PDB file of C-alpha atoms (C1' of nucleotides) in Angstrom:
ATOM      1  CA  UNK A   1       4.553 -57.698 -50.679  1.00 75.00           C
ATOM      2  CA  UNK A   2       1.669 -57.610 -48.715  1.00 94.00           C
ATOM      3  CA  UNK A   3      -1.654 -59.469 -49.115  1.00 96.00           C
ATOM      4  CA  UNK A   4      -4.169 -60.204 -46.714  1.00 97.00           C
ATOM      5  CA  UNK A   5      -2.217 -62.063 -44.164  1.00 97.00           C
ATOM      6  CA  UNK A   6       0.263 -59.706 -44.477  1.00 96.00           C
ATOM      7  CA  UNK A   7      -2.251 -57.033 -43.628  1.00 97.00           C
ATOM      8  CA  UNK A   8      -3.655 -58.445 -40.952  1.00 97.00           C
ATOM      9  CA  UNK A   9      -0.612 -59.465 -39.178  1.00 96.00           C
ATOM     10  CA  UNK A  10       0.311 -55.125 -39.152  1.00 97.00           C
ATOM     11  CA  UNK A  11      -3.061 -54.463 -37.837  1.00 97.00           C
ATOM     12  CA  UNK A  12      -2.882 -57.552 -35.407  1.00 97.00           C
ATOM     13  CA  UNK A  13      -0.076 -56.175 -34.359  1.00 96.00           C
ATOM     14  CA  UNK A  14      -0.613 -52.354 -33.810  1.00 97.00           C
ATOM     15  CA  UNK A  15      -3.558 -53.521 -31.855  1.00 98.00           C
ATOM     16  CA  UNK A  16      -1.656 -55.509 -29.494  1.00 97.00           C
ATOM     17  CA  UNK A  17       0.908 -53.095 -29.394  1.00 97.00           C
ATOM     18  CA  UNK A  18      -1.873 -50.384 -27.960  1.00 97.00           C
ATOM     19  CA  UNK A  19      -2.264 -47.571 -30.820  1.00 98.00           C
ATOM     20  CA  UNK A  20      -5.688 -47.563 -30.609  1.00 98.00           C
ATOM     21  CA  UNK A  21      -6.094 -45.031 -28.072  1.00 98.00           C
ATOM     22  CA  UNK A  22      -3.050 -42.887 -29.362  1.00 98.00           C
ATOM     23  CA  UNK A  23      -3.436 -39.236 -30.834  1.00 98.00           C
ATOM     24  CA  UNK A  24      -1.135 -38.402 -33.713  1.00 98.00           C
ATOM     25  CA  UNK A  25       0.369 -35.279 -32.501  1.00 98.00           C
ATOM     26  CA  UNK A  26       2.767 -34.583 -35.128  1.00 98.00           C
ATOM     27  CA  UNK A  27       2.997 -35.295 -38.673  1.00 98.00           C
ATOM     28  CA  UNK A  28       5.952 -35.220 -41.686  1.00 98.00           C
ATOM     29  CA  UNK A  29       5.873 -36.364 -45.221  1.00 98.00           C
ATOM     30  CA  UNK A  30       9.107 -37.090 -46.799  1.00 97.00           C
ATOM     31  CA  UNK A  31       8.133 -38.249 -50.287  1.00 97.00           C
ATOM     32  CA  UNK A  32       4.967 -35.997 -51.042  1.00 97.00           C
ATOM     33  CA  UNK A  33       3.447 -38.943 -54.047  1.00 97.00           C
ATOM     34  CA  UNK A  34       3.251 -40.810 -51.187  1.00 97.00           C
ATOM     35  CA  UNK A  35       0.241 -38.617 -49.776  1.00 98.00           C
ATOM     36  CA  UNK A  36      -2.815 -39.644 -52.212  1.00 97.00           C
ATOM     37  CA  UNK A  37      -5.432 -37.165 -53.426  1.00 96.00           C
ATOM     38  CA  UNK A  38      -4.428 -33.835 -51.355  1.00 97.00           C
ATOM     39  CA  UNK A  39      -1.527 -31.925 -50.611  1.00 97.00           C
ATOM     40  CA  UNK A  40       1.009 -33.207 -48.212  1.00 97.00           C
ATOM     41  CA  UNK A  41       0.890 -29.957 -46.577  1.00 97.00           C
ATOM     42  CA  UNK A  42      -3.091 -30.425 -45.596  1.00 98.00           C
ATOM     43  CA  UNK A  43      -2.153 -34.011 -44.826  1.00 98.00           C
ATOM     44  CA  UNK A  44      -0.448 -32.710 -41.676  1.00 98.00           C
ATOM     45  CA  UNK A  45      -2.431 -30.074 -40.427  1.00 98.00           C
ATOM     46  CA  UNK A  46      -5.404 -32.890 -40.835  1.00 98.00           C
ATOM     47  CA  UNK A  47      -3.864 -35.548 -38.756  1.00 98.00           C
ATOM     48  CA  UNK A  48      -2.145 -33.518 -36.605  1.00 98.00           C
ATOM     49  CA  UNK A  49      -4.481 -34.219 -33.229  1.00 98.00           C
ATOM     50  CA  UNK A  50      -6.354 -37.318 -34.312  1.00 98.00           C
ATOM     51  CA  UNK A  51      -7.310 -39.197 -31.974  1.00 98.00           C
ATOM     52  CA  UNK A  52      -6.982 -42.839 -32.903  1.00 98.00           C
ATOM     53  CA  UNK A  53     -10.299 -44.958 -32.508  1.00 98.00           C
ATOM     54  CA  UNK A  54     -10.063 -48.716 -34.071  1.00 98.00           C
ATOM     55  CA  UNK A  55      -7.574 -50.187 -36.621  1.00 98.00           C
ATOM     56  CA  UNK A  56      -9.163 -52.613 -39.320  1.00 98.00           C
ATOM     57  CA  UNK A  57      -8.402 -54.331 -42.380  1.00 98.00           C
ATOM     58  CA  UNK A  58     -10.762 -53.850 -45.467  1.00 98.00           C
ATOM     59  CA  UNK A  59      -9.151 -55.867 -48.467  1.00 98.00           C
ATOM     60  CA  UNK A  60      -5.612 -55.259 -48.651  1.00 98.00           C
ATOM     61  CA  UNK A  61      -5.920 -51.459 -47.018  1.00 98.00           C
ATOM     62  CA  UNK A  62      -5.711 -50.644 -43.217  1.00 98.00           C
ATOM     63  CA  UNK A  63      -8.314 -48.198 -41.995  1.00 98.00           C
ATOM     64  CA  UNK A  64      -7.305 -46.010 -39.002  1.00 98.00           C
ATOM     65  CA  UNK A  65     -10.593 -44.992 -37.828  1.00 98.00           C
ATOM     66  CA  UNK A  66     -10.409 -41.357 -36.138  1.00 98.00           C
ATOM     67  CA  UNK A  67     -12.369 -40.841 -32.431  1.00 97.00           C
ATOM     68  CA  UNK A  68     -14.119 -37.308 -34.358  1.00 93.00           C
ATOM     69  CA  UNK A  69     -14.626 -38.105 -37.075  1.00 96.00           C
ATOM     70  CA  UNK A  70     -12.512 -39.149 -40.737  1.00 98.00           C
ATOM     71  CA  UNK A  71     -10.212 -42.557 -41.719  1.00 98.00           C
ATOM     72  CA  UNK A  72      -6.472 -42.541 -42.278  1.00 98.00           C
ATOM     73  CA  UNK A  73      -5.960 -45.672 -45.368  1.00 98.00           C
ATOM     74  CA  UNK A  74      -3.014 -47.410 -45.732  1.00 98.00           C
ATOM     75  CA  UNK A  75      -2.408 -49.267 -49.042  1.00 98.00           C
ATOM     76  CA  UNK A  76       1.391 -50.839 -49.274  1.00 97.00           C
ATOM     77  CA  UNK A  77       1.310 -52.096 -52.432  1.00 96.00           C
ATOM     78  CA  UNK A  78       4.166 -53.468 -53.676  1.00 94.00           C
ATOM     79  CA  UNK A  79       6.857 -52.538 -50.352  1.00 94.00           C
ATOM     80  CA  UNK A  80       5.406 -50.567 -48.197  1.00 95.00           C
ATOM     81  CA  UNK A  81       6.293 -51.340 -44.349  1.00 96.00           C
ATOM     82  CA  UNK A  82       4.937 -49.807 -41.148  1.00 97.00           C
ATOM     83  CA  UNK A  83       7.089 -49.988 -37.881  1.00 96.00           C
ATOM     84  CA  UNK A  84       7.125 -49.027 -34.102  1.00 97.00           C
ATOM     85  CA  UNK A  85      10.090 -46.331 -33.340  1.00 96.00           C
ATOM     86  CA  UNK A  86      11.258 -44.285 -31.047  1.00 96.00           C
ATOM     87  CA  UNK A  87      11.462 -40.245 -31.792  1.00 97.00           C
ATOM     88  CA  UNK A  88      15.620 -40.535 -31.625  1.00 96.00           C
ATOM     89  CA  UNK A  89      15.904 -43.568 -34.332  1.00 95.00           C
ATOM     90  CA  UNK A  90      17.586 -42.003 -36.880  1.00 95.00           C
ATOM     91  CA  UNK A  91      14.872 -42.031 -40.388  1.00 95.00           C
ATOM     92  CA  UNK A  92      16.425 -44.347 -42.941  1.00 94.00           C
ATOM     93  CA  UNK A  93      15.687 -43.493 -46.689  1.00 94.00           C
ATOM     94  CA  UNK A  94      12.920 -44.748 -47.244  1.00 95.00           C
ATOM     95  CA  UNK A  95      11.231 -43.794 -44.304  1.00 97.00           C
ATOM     96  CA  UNK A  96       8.455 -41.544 -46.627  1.00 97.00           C
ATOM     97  CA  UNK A  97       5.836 -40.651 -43.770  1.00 98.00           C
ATOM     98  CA  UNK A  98       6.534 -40.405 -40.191  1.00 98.00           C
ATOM     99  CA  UNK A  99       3.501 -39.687 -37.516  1.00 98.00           C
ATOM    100  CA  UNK A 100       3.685 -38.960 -33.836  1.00 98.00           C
ATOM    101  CA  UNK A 101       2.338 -40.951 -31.513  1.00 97.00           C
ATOM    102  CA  UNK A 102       3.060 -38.556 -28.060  1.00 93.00           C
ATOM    103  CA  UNK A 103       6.421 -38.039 -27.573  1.00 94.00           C
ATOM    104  CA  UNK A 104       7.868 -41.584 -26.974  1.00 95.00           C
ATOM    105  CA  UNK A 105       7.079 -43.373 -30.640  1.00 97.00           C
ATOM    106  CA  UNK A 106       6.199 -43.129 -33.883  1.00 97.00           C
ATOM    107  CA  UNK A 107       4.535 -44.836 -36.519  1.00 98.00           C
ATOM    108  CA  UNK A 108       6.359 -44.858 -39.968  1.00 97.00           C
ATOM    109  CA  UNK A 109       6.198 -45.739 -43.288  1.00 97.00           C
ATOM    110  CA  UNK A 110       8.743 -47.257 -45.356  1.00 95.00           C
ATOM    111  CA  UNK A 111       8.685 -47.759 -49.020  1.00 95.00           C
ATOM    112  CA  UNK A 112      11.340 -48.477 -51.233  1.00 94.00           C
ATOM    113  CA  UNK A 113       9.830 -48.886 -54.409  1.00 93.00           C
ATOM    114  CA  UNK A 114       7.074 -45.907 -53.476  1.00 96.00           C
ATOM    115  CA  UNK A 115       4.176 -47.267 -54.334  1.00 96.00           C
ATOM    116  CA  UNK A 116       2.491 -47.276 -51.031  1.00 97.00           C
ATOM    117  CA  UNK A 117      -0.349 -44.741 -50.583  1.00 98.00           C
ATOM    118  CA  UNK A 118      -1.812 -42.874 -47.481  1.00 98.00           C
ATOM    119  CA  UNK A 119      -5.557 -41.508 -48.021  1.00 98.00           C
ATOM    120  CA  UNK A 120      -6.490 -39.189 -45.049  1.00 98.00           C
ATOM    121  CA  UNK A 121     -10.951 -38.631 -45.659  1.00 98.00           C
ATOM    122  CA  UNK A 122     -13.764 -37.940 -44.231  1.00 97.00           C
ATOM    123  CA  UNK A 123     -15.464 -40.571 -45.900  1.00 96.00           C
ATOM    124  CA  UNK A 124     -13.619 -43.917 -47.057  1.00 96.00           C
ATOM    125  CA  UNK A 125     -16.666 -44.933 -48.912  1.00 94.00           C
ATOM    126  CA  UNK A 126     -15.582 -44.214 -52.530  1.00 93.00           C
ATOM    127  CA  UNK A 127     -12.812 -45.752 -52.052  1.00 96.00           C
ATOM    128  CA  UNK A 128     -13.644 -49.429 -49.823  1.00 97.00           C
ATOM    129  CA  UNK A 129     -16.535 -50.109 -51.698  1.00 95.00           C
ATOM    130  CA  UNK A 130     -14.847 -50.327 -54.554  1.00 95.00           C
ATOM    131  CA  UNK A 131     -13.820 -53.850 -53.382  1.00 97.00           C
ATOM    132  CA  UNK A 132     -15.400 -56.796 -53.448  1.00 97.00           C
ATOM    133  CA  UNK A 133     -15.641 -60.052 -51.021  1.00 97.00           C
ATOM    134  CA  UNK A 134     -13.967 -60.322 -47.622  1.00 97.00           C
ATOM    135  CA  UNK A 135     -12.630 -64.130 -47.858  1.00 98.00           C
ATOM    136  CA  UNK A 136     -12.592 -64.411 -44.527  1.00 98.00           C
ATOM    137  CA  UNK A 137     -15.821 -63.607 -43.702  1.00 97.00           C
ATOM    138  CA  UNK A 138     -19.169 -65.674 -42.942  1.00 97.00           C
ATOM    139  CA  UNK A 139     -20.487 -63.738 -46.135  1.00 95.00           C
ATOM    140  CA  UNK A 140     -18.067 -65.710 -48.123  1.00 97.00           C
ATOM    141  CA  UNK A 141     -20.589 -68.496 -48.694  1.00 97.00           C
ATOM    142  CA  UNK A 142     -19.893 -71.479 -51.806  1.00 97.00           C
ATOM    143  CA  UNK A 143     -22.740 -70.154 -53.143  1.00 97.00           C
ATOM    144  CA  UNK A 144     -21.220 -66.399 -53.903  1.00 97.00           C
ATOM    145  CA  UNK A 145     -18.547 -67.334 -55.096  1.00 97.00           C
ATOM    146  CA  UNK A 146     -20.537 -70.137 -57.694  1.00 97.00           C
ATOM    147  CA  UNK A 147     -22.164 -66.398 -58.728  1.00 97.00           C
ATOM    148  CA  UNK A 148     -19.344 -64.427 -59.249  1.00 96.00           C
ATOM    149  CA  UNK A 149     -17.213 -66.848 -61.429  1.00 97.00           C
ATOM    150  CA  UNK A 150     -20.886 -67.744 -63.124  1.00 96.00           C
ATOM    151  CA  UNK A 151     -21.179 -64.383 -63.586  1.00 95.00           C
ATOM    152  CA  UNK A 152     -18.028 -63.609 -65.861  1.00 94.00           C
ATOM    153  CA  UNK A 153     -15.660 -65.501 -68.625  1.00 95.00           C
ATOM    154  CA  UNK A 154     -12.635 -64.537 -67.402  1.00 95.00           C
ATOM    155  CA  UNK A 155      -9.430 -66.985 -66.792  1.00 96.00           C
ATOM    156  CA  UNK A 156      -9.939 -67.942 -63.195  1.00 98.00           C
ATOM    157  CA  UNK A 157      -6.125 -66.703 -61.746  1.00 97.00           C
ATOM    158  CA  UNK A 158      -6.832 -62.876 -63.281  1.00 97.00           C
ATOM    159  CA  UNK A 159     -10.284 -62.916 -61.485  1.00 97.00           C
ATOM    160  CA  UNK A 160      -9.351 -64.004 -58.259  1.00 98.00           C
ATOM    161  CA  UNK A 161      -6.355 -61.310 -58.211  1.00 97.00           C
ATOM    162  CA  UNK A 162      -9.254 -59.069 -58.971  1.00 97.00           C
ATOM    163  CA  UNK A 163      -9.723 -56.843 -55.711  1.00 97.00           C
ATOM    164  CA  UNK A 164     -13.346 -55.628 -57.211  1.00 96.00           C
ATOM    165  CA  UNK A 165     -14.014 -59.284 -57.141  1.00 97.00           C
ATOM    166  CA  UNK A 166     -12.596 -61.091 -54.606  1.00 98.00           C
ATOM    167  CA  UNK A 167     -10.543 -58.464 -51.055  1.00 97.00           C
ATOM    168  CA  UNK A 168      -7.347 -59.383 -50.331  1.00 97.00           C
ATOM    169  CA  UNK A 169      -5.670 -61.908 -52.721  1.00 98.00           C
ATOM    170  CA  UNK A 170      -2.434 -61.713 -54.272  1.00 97.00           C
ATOM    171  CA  UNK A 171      -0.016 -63.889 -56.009  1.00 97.00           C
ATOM    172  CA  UNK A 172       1.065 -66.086 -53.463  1.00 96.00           C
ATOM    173  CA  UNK A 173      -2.328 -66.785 -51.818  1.00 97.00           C
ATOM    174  CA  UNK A 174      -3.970 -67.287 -55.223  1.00 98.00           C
ATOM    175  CA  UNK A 175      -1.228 -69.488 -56.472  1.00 97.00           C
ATOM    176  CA  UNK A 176      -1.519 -71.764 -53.300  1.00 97.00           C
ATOM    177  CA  UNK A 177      -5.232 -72.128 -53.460  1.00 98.00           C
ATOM    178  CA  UNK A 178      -5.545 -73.274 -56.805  1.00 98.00           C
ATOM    179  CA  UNK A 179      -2.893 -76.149 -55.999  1.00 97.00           C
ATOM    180  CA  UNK A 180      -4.822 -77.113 -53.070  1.00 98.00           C
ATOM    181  CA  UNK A 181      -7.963 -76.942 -55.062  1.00 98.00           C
ATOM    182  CA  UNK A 182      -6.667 -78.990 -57.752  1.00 98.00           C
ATOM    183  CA  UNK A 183      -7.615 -76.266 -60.297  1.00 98.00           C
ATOM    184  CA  UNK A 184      -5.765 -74.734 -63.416  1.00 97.00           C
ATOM    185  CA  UNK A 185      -4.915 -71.051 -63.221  1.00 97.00           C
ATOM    186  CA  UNK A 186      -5.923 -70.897 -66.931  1.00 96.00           C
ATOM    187  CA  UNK A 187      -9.292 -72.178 -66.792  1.00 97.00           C
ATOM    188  CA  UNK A 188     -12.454 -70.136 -67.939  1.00 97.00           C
ATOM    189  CA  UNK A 189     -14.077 -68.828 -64.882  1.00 96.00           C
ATOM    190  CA  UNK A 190     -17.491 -70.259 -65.619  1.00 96.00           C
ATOM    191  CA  UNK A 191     -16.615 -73.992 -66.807  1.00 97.00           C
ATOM    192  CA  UNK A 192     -15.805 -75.121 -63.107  1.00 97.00           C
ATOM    193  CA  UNK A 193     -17.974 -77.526 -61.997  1.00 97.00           C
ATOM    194  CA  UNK A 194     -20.087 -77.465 -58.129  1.00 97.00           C
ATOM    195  CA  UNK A 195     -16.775 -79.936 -57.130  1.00 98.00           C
ATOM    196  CA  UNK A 196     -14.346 -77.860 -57.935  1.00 98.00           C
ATOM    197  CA  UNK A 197     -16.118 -74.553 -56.685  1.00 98.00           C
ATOM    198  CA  UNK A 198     -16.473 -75.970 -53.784  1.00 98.00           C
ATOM    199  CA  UNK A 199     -12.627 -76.875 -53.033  1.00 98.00           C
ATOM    200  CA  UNK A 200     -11.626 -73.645 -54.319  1.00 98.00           C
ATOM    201  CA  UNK A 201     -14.230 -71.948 -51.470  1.00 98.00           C
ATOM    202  CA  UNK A 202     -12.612 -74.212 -48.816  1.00 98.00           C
ATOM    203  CA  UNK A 203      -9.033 -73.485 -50.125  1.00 98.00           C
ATOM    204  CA  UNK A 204      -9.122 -69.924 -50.288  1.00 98.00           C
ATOM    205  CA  UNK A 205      -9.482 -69.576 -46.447  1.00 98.00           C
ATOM    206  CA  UNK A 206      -7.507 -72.332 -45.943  1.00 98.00           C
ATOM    207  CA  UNK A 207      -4.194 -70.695 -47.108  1.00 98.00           C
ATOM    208  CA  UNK A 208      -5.261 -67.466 -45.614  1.00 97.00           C
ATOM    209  CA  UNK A 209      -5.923 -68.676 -42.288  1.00 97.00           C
ATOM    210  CA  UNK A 210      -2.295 -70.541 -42.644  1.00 97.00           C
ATOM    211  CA  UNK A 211      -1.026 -67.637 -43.641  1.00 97.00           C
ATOM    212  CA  UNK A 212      -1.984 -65.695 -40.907  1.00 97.00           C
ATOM    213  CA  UNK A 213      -1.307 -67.821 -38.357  1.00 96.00           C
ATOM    214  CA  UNK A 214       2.384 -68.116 -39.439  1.00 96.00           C
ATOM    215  CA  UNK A 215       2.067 -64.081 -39.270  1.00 95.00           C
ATOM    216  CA  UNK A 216       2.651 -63.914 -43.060  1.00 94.00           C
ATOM    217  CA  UNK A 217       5.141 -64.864 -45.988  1.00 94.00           C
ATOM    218  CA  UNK A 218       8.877 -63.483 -45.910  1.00 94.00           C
ATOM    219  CA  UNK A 219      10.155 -64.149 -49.065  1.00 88.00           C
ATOM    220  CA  UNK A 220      14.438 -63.491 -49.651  1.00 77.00           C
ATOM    221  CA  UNK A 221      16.574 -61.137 -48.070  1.00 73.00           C
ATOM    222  CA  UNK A 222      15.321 -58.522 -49.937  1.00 70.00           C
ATOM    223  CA  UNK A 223      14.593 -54.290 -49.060  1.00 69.00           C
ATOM    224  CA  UNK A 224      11.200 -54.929 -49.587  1.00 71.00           C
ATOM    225  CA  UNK A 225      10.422 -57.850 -47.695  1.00 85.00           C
ATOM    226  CA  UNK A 226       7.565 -58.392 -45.122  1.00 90.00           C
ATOM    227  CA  UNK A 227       8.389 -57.196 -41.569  1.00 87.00           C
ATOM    228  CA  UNK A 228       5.948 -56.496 -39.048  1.00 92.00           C
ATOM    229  CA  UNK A 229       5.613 -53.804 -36.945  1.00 93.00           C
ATOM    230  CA  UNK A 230       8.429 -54.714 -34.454  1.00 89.00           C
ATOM    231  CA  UNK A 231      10.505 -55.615 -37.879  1.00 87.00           C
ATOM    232  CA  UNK A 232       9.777 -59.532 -37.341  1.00 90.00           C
ATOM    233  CA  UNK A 233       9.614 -61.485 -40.662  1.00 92.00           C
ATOM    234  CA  UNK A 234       6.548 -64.094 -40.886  1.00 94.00           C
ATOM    235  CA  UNK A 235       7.218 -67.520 -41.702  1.00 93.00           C
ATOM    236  CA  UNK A 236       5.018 -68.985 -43.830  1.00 94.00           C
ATOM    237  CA  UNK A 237       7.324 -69.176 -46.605  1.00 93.00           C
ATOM    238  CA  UNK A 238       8.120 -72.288 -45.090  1.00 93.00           C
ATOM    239  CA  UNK A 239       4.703 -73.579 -45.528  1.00 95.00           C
ATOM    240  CA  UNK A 240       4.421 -72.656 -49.421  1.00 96.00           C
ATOM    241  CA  UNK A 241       3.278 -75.831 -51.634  1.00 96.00           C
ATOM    242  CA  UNK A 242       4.054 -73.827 -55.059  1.00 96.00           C
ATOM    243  CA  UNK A 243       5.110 -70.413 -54.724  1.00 96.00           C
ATOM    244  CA  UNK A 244       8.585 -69.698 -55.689  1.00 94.00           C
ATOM    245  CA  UNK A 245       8.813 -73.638 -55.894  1.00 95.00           C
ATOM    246  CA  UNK A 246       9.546 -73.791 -59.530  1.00 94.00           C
ATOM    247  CA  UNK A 247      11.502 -77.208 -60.033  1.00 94.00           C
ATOM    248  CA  UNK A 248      10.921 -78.774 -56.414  1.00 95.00           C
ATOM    249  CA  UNK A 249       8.917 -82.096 -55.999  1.00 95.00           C
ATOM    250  CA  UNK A 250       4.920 -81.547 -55.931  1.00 96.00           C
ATOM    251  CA  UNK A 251       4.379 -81.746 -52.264  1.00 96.00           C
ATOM    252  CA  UNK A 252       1.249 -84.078 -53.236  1.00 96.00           C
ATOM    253  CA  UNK A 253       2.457 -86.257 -56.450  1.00 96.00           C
ATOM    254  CA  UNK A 254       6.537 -85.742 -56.287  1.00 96.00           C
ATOM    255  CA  UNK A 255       6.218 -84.065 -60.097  1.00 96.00           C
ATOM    256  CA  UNK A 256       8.432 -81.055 -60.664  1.00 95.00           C
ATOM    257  CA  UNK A 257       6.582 -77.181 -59.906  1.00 95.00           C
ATOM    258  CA  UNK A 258       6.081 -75.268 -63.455  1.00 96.00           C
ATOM    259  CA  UNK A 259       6.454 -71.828 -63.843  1.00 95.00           C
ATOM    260  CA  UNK A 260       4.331 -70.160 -66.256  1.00 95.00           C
ATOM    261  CA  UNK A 261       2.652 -66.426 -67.118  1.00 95.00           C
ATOM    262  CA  UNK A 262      -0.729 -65.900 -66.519  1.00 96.00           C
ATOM    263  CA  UNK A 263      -2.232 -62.456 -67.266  1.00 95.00           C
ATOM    264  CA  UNK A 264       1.677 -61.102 -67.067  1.00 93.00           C
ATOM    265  CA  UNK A 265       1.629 -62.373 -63.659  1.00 95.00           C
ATOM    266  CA  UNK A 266       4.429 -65.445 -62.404  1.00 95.00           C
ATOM    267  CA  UNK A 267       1.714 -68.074 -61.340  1.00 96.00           C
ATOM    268  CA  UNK A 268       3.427 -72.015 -60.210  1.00 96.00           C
ATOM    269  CA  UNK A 269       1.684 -74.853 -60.874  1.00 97.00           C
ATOM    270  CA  UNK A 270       1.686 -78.655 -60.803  1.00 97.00           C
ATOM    271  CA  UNK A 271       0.768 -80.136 -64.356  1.00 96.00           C
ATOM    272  CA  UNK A 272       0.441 -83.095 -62.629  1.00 96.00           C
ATOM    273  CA  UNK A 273      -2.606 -82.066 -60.093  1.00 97.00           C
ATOM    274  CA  UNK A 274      -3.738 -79.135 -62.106  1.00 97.00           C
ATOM    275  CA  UNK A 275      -4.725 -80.060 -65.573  1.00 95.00           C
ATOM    276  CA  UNK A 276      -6.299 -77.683 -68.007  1.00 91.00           C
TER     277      UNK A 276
ATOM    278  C1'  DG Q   1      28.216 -53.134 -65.479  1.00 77.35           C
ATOM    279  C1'  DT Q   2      23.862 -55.130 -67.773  1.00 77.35           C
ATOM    280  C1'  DC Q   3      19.639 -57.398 -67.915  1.00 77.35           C
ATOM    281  C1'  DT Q   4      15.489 -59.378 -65.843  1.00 77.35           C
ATOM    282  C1'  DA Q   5      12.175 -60.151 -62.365  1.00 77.35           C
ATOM    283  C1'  DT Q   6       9.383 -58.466 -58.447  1.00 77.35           C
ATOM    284  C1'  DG Q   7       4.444 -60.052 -53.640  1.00 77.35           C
ATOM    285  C1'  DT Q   8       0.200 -54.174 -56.626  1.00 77.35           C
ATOM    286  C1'  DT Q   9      -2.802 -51.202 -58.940  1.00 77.35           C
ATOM    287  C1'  DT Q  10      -4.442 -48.167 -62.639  1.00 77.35           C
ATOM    288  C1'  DG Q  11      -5.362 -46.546 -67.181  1.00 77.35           C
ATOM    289  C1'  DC Q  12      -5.152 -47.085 -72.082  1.00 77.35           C
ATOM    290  C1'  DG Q  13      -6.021 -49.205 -76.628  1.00 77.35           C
ATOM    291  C1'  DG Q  14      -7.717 -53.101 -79.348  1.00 77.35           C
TER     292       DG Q  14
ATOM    293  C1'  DT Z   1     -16.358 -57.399 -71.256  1.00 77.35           C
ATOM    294  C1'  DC Z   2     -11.977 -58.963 -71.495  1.00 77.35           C
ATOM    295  C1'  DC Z   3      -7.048 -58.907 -72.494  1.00 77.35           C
ATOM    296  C1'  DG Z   4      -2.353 -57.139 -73.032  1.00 77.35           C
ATOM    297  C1'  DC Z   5       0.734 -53.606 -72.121  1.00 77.35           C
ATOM    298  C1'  DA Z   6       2.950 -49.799 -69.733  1.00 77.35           C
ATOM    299  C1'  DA Z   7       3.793 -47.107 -65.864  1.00 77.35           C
ATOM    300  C1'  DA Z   8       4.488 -45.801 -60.967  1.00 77.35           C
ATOM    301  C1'  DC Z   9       9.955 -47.052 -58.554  1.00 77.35           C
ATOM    302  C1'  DA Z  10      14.038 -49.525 -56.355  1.00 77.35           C
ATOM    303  C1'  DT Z  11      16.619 -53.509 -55.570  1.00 77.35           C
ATOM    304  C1'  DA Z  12      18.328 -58.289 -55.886  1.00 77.35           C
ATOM    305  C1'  DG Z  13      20.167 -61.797 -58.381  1.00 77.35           C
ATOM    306  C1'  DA Z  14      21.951 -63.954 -62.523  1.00 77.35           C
TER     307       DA Z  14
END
DNA sequence: GTCTATGTTTGCGG
DNA sequence: TCCGCAAACATAGA
């Protein structure tokens, strides 16, 4: 389920694959939830002749950004999927939202758990700013982030899957960053010393930028997997230190992966590199 | 068949 | 402010 690499990789990819440029001529909905804020109805006679204009990535959302005027915002939480097709491909089930693209593709959106959201607006405002720090950005100085954990006493794994906080963590990525800073999930947000701010500022782009160059993490077999647009899995799962790991050697020190619960969430560790 | 876990986010109560 | 819990759903795996 998508985070930031995962994110990127889609809009990476409908880039390359020359949507920009595209108008969305027609328009159906399929499960109406999935249409957030307004009716599915208005949905379609709003998109219908938008003329695609740049494709971004602002946390873990896309942002379509219309030639006229108005945004189209993806968010995929849990399984959403985006893909390529042609007009004859039959729709599979959970194929929710299907737009258009001329008469020889379309983009759609699968969902099998339905969580996804589409926000057509005029202005994406309340909405993106809403979320805090792109990671990947020059902004993303060791110094902001000493400020925001400063800032709040909050266990340090919670925070940093905090979108207001930090854009475009999730799980995995959080998980792998605190084993290649060395730091326990559990600790209080502002006990960590300049060292160990400082390796959690280099790690956090670290296992982004790995993760996006391996064009994101497929984990299982599963329905709700990571695909890209052309339904290609990443393959970065082969590059996880912790994630999933639970019982396989520390890659660093050889002691077993823990599994524990942090803030209801599954978080791996090594007891052995991360002490509390 | 049954039970549990799941990569996300939001809203509620304490 | 912060934390825990439940809910929005469907599926895989034990």
């Amino acid at each position: 389920m998508p985070e930031l690499p995962e994110v990127q990789t889609l809009v990476n990819d409908l880039n390359a694959a020359g949507v920009v440029g595209e108008t969305i001529t027609t328009a159906r909905v399929f499960w109406p939830k999935t249409v957030a804020e307004i009716s599915p109805q208005t949905f379609c006679r709003r998109i219908r002749g938008k003329t695609i204009n740049a494709i971004r990535r602002r946390g873990k959302f896309l942002v379509f950004d219309f030639l006229d005027s108005g945004h189209l915002l993806i968010h995929l939480r849990m399984s959403g999927r985006l893909r390529l097709a042609s007009p004859e491909s039959k729709r599979s089930k959970h194929e929710h939202i299907i737009l258009g693209l001329g008469n020889s593709r379309q983009l759609r959106f699968h969902d099998t758990r339905k969580f996804g959201r589409l926000f057509l607006v005029d202005d994406s405002q309340h909405i993106l700013e809403k979320l805090g720090i792109e990671p990947l950005e020059s902004s993303f100085k060791a110094g902001v982030l000493a400020d925001v954990l400063a800032a709040r006493k909050r266990q340090l794994k919670p925070l940093l899957l905090d979108q207001a906080v930090i854009a475009g963590l999730g799980n995995i990525y959080v998980d792998e960053a605190l084993w290649e800073a060395k730091i326990h999930p559990l600790r209080v947000s502002n006990t960590l010393s300049n060292a160990e701010v400082n390796a959690l500022h280099r790690a956090i782009p670290r296992v982004l930028l790995r993760g996006l160059k391996n064009m994101g993490t497929s984990l299982g077999s599963g329905k709700a997997n990571f695909y890209s647009v052309a339904r290609r899995k990443g393959r970065n799962q082969d590059q996880l230190n912790v994630f999933r790991r639970t019982g396989s050697p520390c890659p660093r020190c050889q002691a077993p992966i823990e599994r524990i619960i942090v803030g209801q969430r599954s978080t791996h560790i090594c007891k052995n590199c991360q002490k509390l």
